[in-house]
């Protein structure tokens, strides 16, 4: 992990990782409630990479086409949050959420709707919790669905390849189901800057609280 | 135990007096002594053996004796088998020194029961300081003493327990089982077990071998006690994450002990949420991983030095935990987790996948070698994967833990080596083929050479035959020209016979060159051997004496006659070669019975009736090691280019093919006999007719002696001479010719063949000249027998004519010699 340290100190990175951990835990709890089986999640690792690198990271890991649930957020910091699945995993997730007895046709019909719904729960849960921890509020747009490969998802085709992406690996491993996902947050530099300031505040608070 | 019956030994009056004296001395206190609850007694040391003179009721109750049983006795009656002799000695010593004695001694009651007696003995003196009495008090200390013993036992048990605990704690720590914590978030209290407290330094390190005690509830901040300053922030952040709603806590950090030593721990925890969804409890396990860290570090160094990539994968889970080296070996961007499908997608189609989720059995993962197409460069490399499927303690599912490493170079080397081996094989094959070609060529050339060797003899024969043919035709022509057409058939017959023999010779030549297909026929070996006579003599040359001994009543055999002829010829050549200075060659035929004993000695030979053809020479013979190998193809002792070493091997092959056998009997310096056995044929032979022309005889003019072993040539020459008006004499070989020459017969001219068996033409002429110095000689020569004549100068009256010759030429030559 070398290219991830752009502008973040180790402590900031740790703090951010914990923020994501909190957010994702919430999201996983919601997911667990929805699916009813165990959802294992790994402690996320956080990297800040260029869009190009993010596209490559995804491309390397996923040969299959991807499906993405995205939501834009605005507030103290702004950007776009992406929940990325291999397309097959997306279907599996729909099945897990909507019911095992669905026929493939039904799954296909329901897919986008169910994915948007599930993605919203995960992303919203995650972002809202993070914002809450940072003592700020965010407004979230409605979720959208997108399909394609890494470059398409990260908009590297449309230029802008060097802007930064906060890249989070989170394994949502739903036991006995081949489901995994990645979380990514696309932010421009000013947004990342304000996020950094908020993280510093969070650090101060976190350390202070415990001393009290 | 001393019995109370000893009383009798002390004088009753003395005792009574002593008792009275004591009571008197006690005076007013006596009642107090008597009624005290404290057992007491008094003895009188001035009486023999210091007997008891007073004992109170409390004492009698304690020991269970009557007063009468006690008074007048020494107190040792209270002692018994387990009383400590040391204690008794201490009393004795105290009494001797007349001082106060304090001792706890095991005593026995009257009923035999035991009690611990805390005894105090005090000397009593009179006004003058003289010892008059001993006063003693006894306290039953059994309860105390028993407790004491119990304590000792307890201490012993405790010691053993501690040892066991020490062992246990050793086991626990080596098993990585460590401290636990339970953080009550609402109450802000931290509960930890003893090991957590000891690890973090919350409580002092327990004495070795003991189990650390859990401290009581602690303030929540105690969780951070002992954490290394460099890691404290990190851990605090992570904890604040938990307090803020994060679910998973998984951190490695350092602990700094008060003595400055650093230990690594791995804390794994989980947040439990209350009914309101808020974090309620934070529990987890703290494991010391210092050693593991060290090992890991070493492993990491070893892995990156050895370019070994490590991975951990739970089958069924989508992701793999990977080491940086793992990623780099696959050309992936370094990351801690990668997708299993992405890893396997790099594997070249048809090769085994690196991650095998279907391996659901505990134990070693089957090692695999697989090719991957690197994610970054697309280069194809060979990787080896090894690993183990381990039962996961947390999930109780299987975890695949393994390593991969690059073996492309060794694979390449392997391939190169294999290629080298392959080409080596090919090169060897080529070389062998080339050698075989060369050998075939050699064989061919040697065969040609052998043919060449034969050519001498054969050319000779051929010339004779041609002479016969040409001469006959010549004569016929002359006669036709002269209009004398009677007897023409005779000349035609002669010409025909010669032509047929020429054809037979050609056939034999073909047989020799093995262009003749194998054709087994009933064969009369006698006739075959006899028919070869000429050929043999030519082949063997003049130095070798040929004897043919044919058996009467010889059975027929079934074989290819050409091959048999070839075999006999080969044997004859071998024999000739073994007799460079000449010798005798015997060809013999016989009927033979091979018995079971013979058959048993030779594999593949059946007992039964055979026709035996043996070829025996008087040559050099063979030592045993040559005999052993003589049948081997290409085995030869002859100089390079002179022998192919195939002769005997072909004979062997022929014999075996004909279901017969061949054997060598030989001794170095003695000669060799090769016996060829061919199976008996029960049947008839088709009789072929062979015609031979008779030489005509007519008498006119001078007498000419014709010595010629070839009867046709001889007949022809004789006929020519008759035609020319000469008288003729004939001889078939040298000796016969010489006999005639040495006789009184009138002979004007000797016409002789040069190549004659036994005595050649030149020798014949020379010997004849001894008796007939004026004898005129005409040599007929076919083949390079000129050597016989040295530089080629012939003596006076000697001429030479080369076969084949025209009749005209012969007549001219003869006339010129006779007239000259
Ligand atoms: C006054 C007096 C009281 C004694 N009481 C006891 C007693 O209660 N138990 C006992 O074992 N010995 C008692 N002894 C000690 C024995 O009588 C005796 O002196 C001791 O066994 C040593 O002497 P030995 O070696 O001759 O036996 C007492 C001695 C005296 C003088
Ligand atoms: N009659 C014999 N007396 C002594 N040695 C013999 C005799 N026949 C064969 N040998 C030995 O056995 C060897 C093998 O004989 P073989 O006929 O197979 O081959 P060759 O005579 O050497 O060659 P080729 O027959 O092709 O001219 C000979 O070289 C010779 O040493
Ligand atoms: Mg030979």
JSON list of C-alpha atoms in Angstrom, two decimals, chain B residues 575-685:
[
{"chain": "B", "resi": 575, "resn": "UNK", "atom": "CA", "xyz": [37.92, -73.44, -43.23]},
{"chain": "B", "resi": 576, "resn": "UNK", "atom": "CA", "xyz": [40.10, -72.18, -46.05]},
{"chain": "B", "resi": 577, "resn": "UNK", "atom": "CA", "xyz": [40.76, -68.97, -44.13]},
{"chain": "B", "resi": 578, "resn": "UNK", "atom": "CA", "xyz": [41.72, -71.03, -41.12]},
{"chain": "B", "resi": 579, "resn": "UNK", "atom": "CA", "xyz": [44.29, -72.88, -43.21]},
{"chain": "B", "resi": 580, "resn": "UNK", "atom": "CA", "xyz": [46.43, -70.18, -44.84]},
{"chain": "B", "resi": 581, "resn": "UNK", "atom": "CA", "xyz": [49.22, -72.67, -45.26]},
{"chain": "B", "resi": 582, "resn": "UNK", "atom": "CA", "xyz": [46.86, -75.25, -46.70]},
{"chain": "B", "resi": 583, "resn": "UNK", "atom": "CA", "xyz": [45.39, -78.36, -45.17]},
{"chain": "B", "resi": 584, "resn": "UNK", "atom": "CA", "xyz": [42.59, -80.81, -45.51]},
{"chain": "B", "resi": 585, "resn": "UNK", "atom": "CA", "xyz": [38.94, -79.98, -45.72]},
{"chain": "B", "resi": 586, "resn": "UNK", "atom": "CA", "xyz": [36.46, -82.77, -45.25]},
{"chain": "B", "resi": 587, "resn": "UNK", "atom": "CA", "xyz": [32.82, -82.47, -46.10]},
{"chain": "B", "resi": 588, "resn": "UNK", "atom": "CA", "xyz": [30.86, -85.33, -44.69]},
{"chain": "B", "resi": 589, "resn": "UNK", "atom": "CA", "xyz": [27.25, -86.31, -44.68]},
{"chain": "B", "resi": 590, "resn": "UNK", "atom": "CA", "xyz": [25.59, -88.66, -42.19]},
{"chain": "B", "resi": 591, "resn": "UNK", "atom": "CA", "xyz": [22.29, -89.64, -40.66]},
{"chain": "B", "resi": 592, "resn": "UNK", "atom": "CA", "xyz": [22.02, -88.52, -37.07]},
{"chain": "B", "resi": 593, "resn": "UNK", "atom": "CA", "xyz": [19.77, -89.17, -34.09]},
{"chain": "B", "resi": 594, "resn": "UNK", "atom": "CA", "xyz": [19.64, -86.34, -31.65]},
{"chain": "B", "resi": 595, "resn": "UNK", "atom": "CA", "xyz": [18.53, -87.73, -28.30]},
{"chain": "B", "resi": 596, "resn": "UNK", "atom": "CA", "xyz": [16.68, -86.02, -25.50]},
{"chain": "B", "resi": 597, "resn": "UNK", "atom": "CA", "xyz": [19.90, -85.33, -23.66]},
{"chain": "B", "resi": 598, "resn": "UNK", "atom": "CA", "xyz": [21.23, -83.42, -26.66]},
{"chain": "B", "resi": 599, "resn": "UNK", "atom": "CA", "xyz": [17.94, -81.62, -27.10]},
{"chain": "B", "resi": 600, "resn": "UNK", "atom": "CA", "xyz": [17.90, -80.68, -23.43]},
{"chain": "B", "resi": 601, "resn": "UNK", "atom": "CA", "xyz": [21.32, -79.04, -23.77]},
{"chain": "B", "resi": 602, "resn": "UNK", "atom": "CA", "xyz": [20.27, -76.91, -26.71]},
{"chain": "B", "resi": 603, "resn": "UNK", "atom": "CA", "xyz": [17.29, -74.72, -26.39]},
{"chain": "B", "resi": 604, "resn": "UNK", "atom": "CA", "xyz": [14.98, -74.94, -29.35]},
{"chain": "B", "resi": 605, "resn": "UNK", "atom": "CA", "xyz": [16.27, -78.27, -30.60]},
{"chain": "B", "resi": 606, "resn": "UNK", "atom": "CA", "xyz": [13.89, -81.18, -30.79]},
{"chain": "B", "resi": 607, "resn": "UNK", "atom": "CA", "xyz": [15.07, -84.71, -30.33]},
{"chain": "B", "resi": 608, "resn": "UNK", "atom": "CA", "xyz": [14.72, -86.77, -33.47]},
{"chain": "B", "resi": 609, "resn": "UNK", "atom": "CA", "xyz": [16.22, -87.74, -36.80]},
{"chain": "B", "resi": 610, "resn": "UNK", "atom": "CA", "xyz": [18.45, -85.39, -38.68]},
{"chain": "B", "resi": 611, "resn": "UNK", "atom": "CA", "xyz": [20.72, -85.25, -41.66]},
{"chain": "B", "resi": 612, "resn": "UNK", "atom": "CA", "xyz": [24.13, -84.02, -40.61]},
{"chain": "B", "resi": 613, "resn": "UNK", "atom": "CA", "xyz": [26.50, -82.18, -42.90]},
{"chain": "B", "resi": 614, "resn": "UNK", "atom": "CA", "xyz": [29.83, -81.55, -41.25]},
{"chain": "B", "resi": 615, "resn": "UNK", "atom": "CA", "xyz": [32.64, -79.42, -42.54]},
{"chain": "B", "resi": 616, "resn": "UNK", "atom": "CA", "xyz": [35.94, -80.22, -40.89]},
{"chain": "B", "resi": 617, "resn": "UNK", "atom": "CA", "xyz": [39.28, -78.54, -41.35]},
{"chain": "B", "resi": 618, "resn": "UNK", "atom": "CA", "xyz": [42.79, -78.97, -40.06]},
{"chain": "B", "resi": 619, "resn": "UNK", "atom": "CA", "xyz": [43.22, -75.27, -39.49]},
{"chain": "B", "resi": 620, "resn": "UNK", "atom": "CA", "xyz": [43.94, -72.98, -36.58]},
{"chain": "B", "resi": 621, "resn": "UNK", "atom": "CA", "xyz": [40.90, -73.95, -34.59]},
{"chain": "B", "resi": 622, "resn": "UNK", "atom": "CA", "xyz": [39.13, -71.69, -32.14]},
{"chain": "B", "resi": 623, "resn": "UNK", "atom": "CA", "xyz": [39.70, -70.98, -28.46]},
{"chain": "B", "resi": 624, "resn": "UNK", "atom": "CA", "xyz": [36.56, -71.33, -26.28]},
{"chain": "B", "resi": 625, "resn": "UNK", "atom": "CA", "xyz": [35.85, -67.60, -26.15]},
{"chain": "B", "resi": 626, "resn": "UNK", "atom": "CA", "xyz": [35.78, -67.41, -29.93]},
{"chain": "B", "resi": 627, "resn": "UNK", "atom": "CA", "xyz": [33.50, -70.46, -30.13]},
{"chain": "B", "resi": 628, "resn": "UNK", "atom": "CA", "xyz": [31.19, -68.76, -27.66]},
{"chain": "B", "resi": 629, "resn": "UNK", "atom": "CA", "xyz": [30.81, -65.77, -29.92]},
{"chain": "B", "resi": 630, "resn": "UNK", "atom": "CA", "xyz": [31.34, -67.17, -33.36]},
{"chain": "B", "resi": 631, "resn": "UNK", "atom": "CA", "xyz": [27.62, -67.26, -34.14]},
{"chain": "B", "resi": 632, "resn": "UNK", "atom": "CA", "xyz": [27.17, -63.64, -33.07]},
{"chain": "B", "resi": 633, "resn": "UNK", "atom": "CA", "xyz": [26.41, -61.40, -36.01]},
{"chain": "B", "resi": 634, "resn": "UNK", "atom": "CA", "xyz": [29.38, -59.22, -36.88]},
{"chain": "B", "resi": 635, "resn": "UNK", "atom": "CA", "xyz": [31.71, -61.20, -34.72]},
{"chain": "B", "resi": 636, "resn": "UNK", "atom": "CA", "xyz": [34.89, -61.67, -36.62]},
{"chain": "B", "resi": 637, "resn": "UNK", "atom": "CA", "xyz": [38.55, -62.07, -35.83]},
{"chain": "B", "resi": 638, "resn": "UNK", "atom": "CA", "xyz": [39.52, -61.21, -39.33]},
{"chain": "B", "resi": 639, "resn": "UNK", "atom": "CA", "xyz": [41.21, -57.94, -40.19]},
{"chain": "B", "resi": 640, "resn": "UNK", "atom": "CA", "xyz": [38.96, -55.01, -40.97]},
{"chain": "B", "resi": 641, "resn": "UNK", "atom": "CA", "xyz": [37.45, -55.32, -44.40]},
{"chain": "B", "resi": 642, "resn": "UNK", "atom": "CA", "xyz": [38.08, -59.02, -44.68]},
{"chain": "B", "resi": 643, "resn": "UNK", "atom": "CA", "xyz": [35.29, -60.56, -42.69]},
{"chain": "B", "resi": 644, "resn": "UNK", "atom": "CA", "xyz": [31.77, -59.38, -42.01]},
{"chain": "B", "resi": 645, "resn": "UNK", "atom": "CA", "xyz": [31.26, -61.79, -39.15]},
{"chain": "B", "resi": 646, "resn": "UNK", "atom": "CA", "xyz": [27.97, -62.70, -40.74]},
{"chain": "B", "resi": 647, "resn": "UNK", "atom": "CA", "xyz": [28.83, -66.07, -42.20]},
{"chain": "B", "resi": 648, "resn": "UNK", "atom": "CA", "xyz": [28.20, -68.22, -39.14]},
{"chain": "B", "resi": 649, "resn": "UNK", "atom": "CA", "xyz": [25.33, -66.09, -37.94]},
{"chain": "B", "resi": 650, "resn": "UNK", "atom": "CA", "xyz": [23.54, -66.66, -41.22]},
{"chain": "B", "resi": 651, "resn": "UNK", "atom": "CA", "xyz": [24.24, -70.35, -41.03]},
{"chain": "B", "resi": 652, "resn": "UNK", "atom": "CA", "xyz": [22.84, -70.37, -37.53]},
{"chain": "B", "resi": 653, "resn": "UNK", "atom": "CA", "xyz": [19.78, -68.50, -38.72]},
{"chain": "B", "resi": 654, "resn": "UNK", "atom": "CA", "xyz": [19.34, -70.89, -41.59]},
{"chain": "B", "resi": 655, "resn": "UNK", "atom": "CA", "xyz": [19.69, -73.94, -39.36]},
{"chain": "B", "resi": 656, "resn": "UNK", "atom": "CA", "xyz": [17.18, -72.60, -36.86]},
{"chain": "B", "resi": 657, "resn": "UNK", "atom": "CA", "xyz": [14.80, -71.55, -39.59]},
{"chain": "B", "resi": 658, "resn": "UNK", "atom": "CA", "xyz": [14.99, -75.00, -41.00]},
{"chain": "B", "resi": 659, "resn": "UNK", "atom": "CA", "xyz": [14.24, -76.40, -37.52]},
{"chain": "B", "resi": 660, "resn": "UNK", "atom": "CA", "xyz": [17.67, -77.84, -37.31]},
{"chain": "B", "resi": 661, "resn": "UNK", "atom": "CA", "xyz": [20.80, -76.94, -35.42]},
{"chain": "B", "resi": 662, "resn": "UNK", "atom": "CA", "xyz": [24.43, -76.08, -35.88]},
{"chain": "B", "resi": 663, "resn": "UNK", "atom": "CA", "xyz": [27.37, -76.85, -33.59]},
{"chain": "B", "resi": 664, "resn": "UNK", "atom": "CA", "xyz": [31.02, -75.99, -33.51]},
{"chain": "B", "resi": 665, "resn": "UNK", "atom": "CA", "xyz": [33.58, -78.48, -32.31]},
{"chain": "B", "resi": 666, "resn": "UNK", "atom": "CA", "xyz": [36.98, -76.90, -32.24]},
{"chain": "B", "resi": 667, "resn": "UNK", "atom": "CA", "xyz": [40.24, -76.76, -30.42]},
{"chain": "B", "resi": 668, "resn": "UNK", "atom": "CA", "xyz": [42.90, -74.17, -30.95]},
{"chain": "B", "resi": 669, "resn": "UNK", "atom": "CA", "xyz": [45.67, -75.55, -33.16]},
{"chain": "B", "resi": 670, "resn": "UNK", "atom": "CA", "xyz": [43.75, -78.73, -33.85]},
{"chain": "B", "resi": 671, "resn": "UNK", "atom": "CA", "xyz": [41.16, -77.70, -36.35]},
{"chain": "B", "resi": 672, "resn": "UNK", "atom": "CA", "xyz": [37.46, -77.20, -36.48]},
{"chain": "B", "resi": 673, "resn": "UNK", "atom": "CA", "xyz": [34.41, -79.20, -37.25]},
{"chain": "B", "resi": 674, "resn": "UNK", "atom": "CA", "xyz": [31.09, -77.52, -37.81]},
{"chain": "B", "resi": 675, "resn": "UNK", "atom": "CA", "xyz": [28.11, -79.80, -37.81]},
{"chain": "B", "resi": 676, "resn": "UNK", "atom": "CA", "xyz": [24.92, -78.70, -39.48]},
{"chain": "B", "resi": 677, "resn": "UNK", "atom": "CA", "xyz": [21.84, -80.72, -38.53]},
{"chain": "B", "resi": 678, "resn": "UNK", "atom": "CA", "xyz": [18.81, -80.56, -40.78]},
{"chain": "B", "resi": 679, "resn": "UNK", "atom": "CA", "xyz": [15.58, -82.39, -40.08]},
{"chain": "B", "resi": 680, "resn": "UNK", "atom": "CA", "xyz": [14.90, -85.65, -41.86]},
{"chain": "B", "resi": 681, "resn": "UNK", "atom": "CA", "xyz": [12.35, -85.53, -44.63]},
{"chain": "B", "resi": 682, "resn": "UNK", "atom": "CA", "xyz": [10.13, -88.57, -45.09]},
{"chain": "B", "resi": 683, "resn": "UNK", "atom": "CA", "xyz": [9.26, -88.61, -48.76]},
{"chain": "B", "resi": 684, "resn": "UNK", "atom": "CA", "xyz": [10.44, -88.89, -52.33]},
{"chain": "B", "resi": 685, "resn": "UNK", "atom": "CA", "xyz": [12.61, -86.51, -54.30]}
]
